[in-house]
Amino acid sequence: MFKKLFDRSIDLKKRMFAVLAAAGIASNSLGFAVNIAVYGVNWITAACGICALIIGAAGVYGLKTGKVRVPLGIILGLIIIFEFPMLFLAYGASTFPYMLLGLFTIIAFCDEKRRGALFAAAMVYDGAVIGARFAFCDVITRYDSSEYFGTGLSAFLISAAAMFYCLSIIIRQYEDKNRELKKLADELGEINKLDAQTGIYNRSYLTEYLNGLVRGEKKFCAALIDLDNFKLINEKYGLPFGDMVITEFAGIINNASGTSGIAARYGGQKFMIVCIGDVMKTEDMLDNVRKEYAAFSVSEKQEEFTFSAGIEEYSHGMEISRIFRNAEEKLARAKVKGKNRVVSK
């Protein structure tokens, strides 16, 4: 039962309606039983019994059919216009929590356009009832003060429980939504770090990652890679296969980088591997990449594809732009020297 109150697959208003209906049935049933036991049958006893039946019927109908708008209107109208003011006139301040519960239901259930006007009208109405209670105290029925404690305690407990569960439902809904939004924001943030075609990191995140390494003063190398003769591959085998080569190579360097750094697409057929460690470790990593890339190309086209790379080792105080520039210069020297090689000095 209580789990369903926090089940988000059920409409928020329906869950709060269940709380309101339960509170209405409980308060009226209790009022009816107490009045019968203490005072016998009188107009308040009869009113409590009738209200309990009406609220019970409306609550059951709303919960069974899922159509809560009309039953909700009946319950709100009954408790705000008739029942809670009646109890206050009869018992005085001991039933004041019920009137506050009535105002709370307006805030919780009415839409934004009507909420303010209805709340103001209810405040004026309740104010008039309170004024009448004190202005005509000699005429209006008053029960012995010995009965106030039980009446006031039950009013307080029922109203407090109803407001607790309604507010708990609203707060849980709000917190769940916040968690979902945060998760979505994290997912979108992660997506924004990735290259759309290959699924590895993009250049924007590459720069962010390098800045983090520089701030942490970690020793690392940046290897800028360019696929050799990629234009000829596109011309010979077609653009779809060229895209396949880009995606496959991205997967190879992403696996190779592992936990030692990251792989990112630098642009076009250029990639960068950031390796936490020295030049030798980076060269070993690139050697493994070369073997896997060649194995892929031979299996696909019986031809060995190659790449060229320039490695720049970070030194203290070096700017990111200089790392990129130096790696590009070394890559250019690798191309001039005949491609299919790595230049690190």
Steps between C-alpha positions, in 0.01 A plus 500: 500500500763753609728400213230595252496854639854540364448304178569753225318290243182619676400862439610740775152643554350152528745406774428816696128445444534162672655673804227765507223241471656288777532805727138601432365152571714465815406838647127460433484141616681594820277803550189290446614228746603749770177700474288186518689381807504834683194696385283249321324599184503873427544720197881485513494121529269475202710749299820307570339174393361648179835665417684172562266319259529767230880526527530121513285455190682776310838359604420145397356617168802716424756235592320220312427691181811719502277800429568718801402847378129486593548297823778741598272797443229338714740427786667842491169681486357292783792535740582865429150648474308284745677245714812668638319829576220297666748322724663828593165656588420200719836431662691823464878525473551127564402429137705782354750256334215379276451852365871523425477163324219643288720792394786263426281291269428809291873561457572135424214418263388817322668608179707816482230715341243433775726437797549860611135604466365188672753525782409865560128417494554213747702729728218756501241229558695339784562843648126564501437163669760576767346843553152351530624246751616773734226752422216257566664271755189507719278376220728250326524154656795454736610172646668445833868594516579148618423378149729754329817305558388185317342699220803724460746210515318300233469810280871568537611141434277444196584837344871461570505149349314615188731796444807288573413241237393757240815705549712182502348398167570844351855516637580145385365589156716812494811314616449220248458755221816676612692173497370423152594847375848469651546159340379639166734799534791265575411285199471805274828632638666166422350497150636850437849367572477237227557506127170419331643263237755301697373515858844593637577837659489813285757778477312722742522241776858420400596859581310484829672173592846637418433809710419272791828312456694827482339629817582173673858520368488143376759362259339410168549485125264605223524300176335658196413234241405536134379207288730466199349528152148528635381695195615212277316251724178699450554520125587134465247339732230766535394742772298244703811287540698811584256572781540141615879547512462816711266326744713185522821695558328705772404176674855369476662807658224524760572144613873563486482808723316301768557649845830661396335802340239576237447486125332787318412599147708801407317567173435312175738202484717642778493363855686560823597259773592647838719259692582545868868414495811556294580488126602134511168394648317703236706349217422149627132588503517629142684185391210289627255731322698463175481120517123498568430755225703297249323178604163668446589631153647169385190312614271749324691584178813281502699823519700646789388846606742719692512823698751767597533664841676779683558471875540801727605446860364751749746708699418730792340829398418392144170635365244274335525693173873434492444127560269490199736708286807292580313173441377632163855597399633156587213335314585710195863385519380138515302557180796661326726210598274256316201437728439184704721620783502674838704814570560595862810724479 
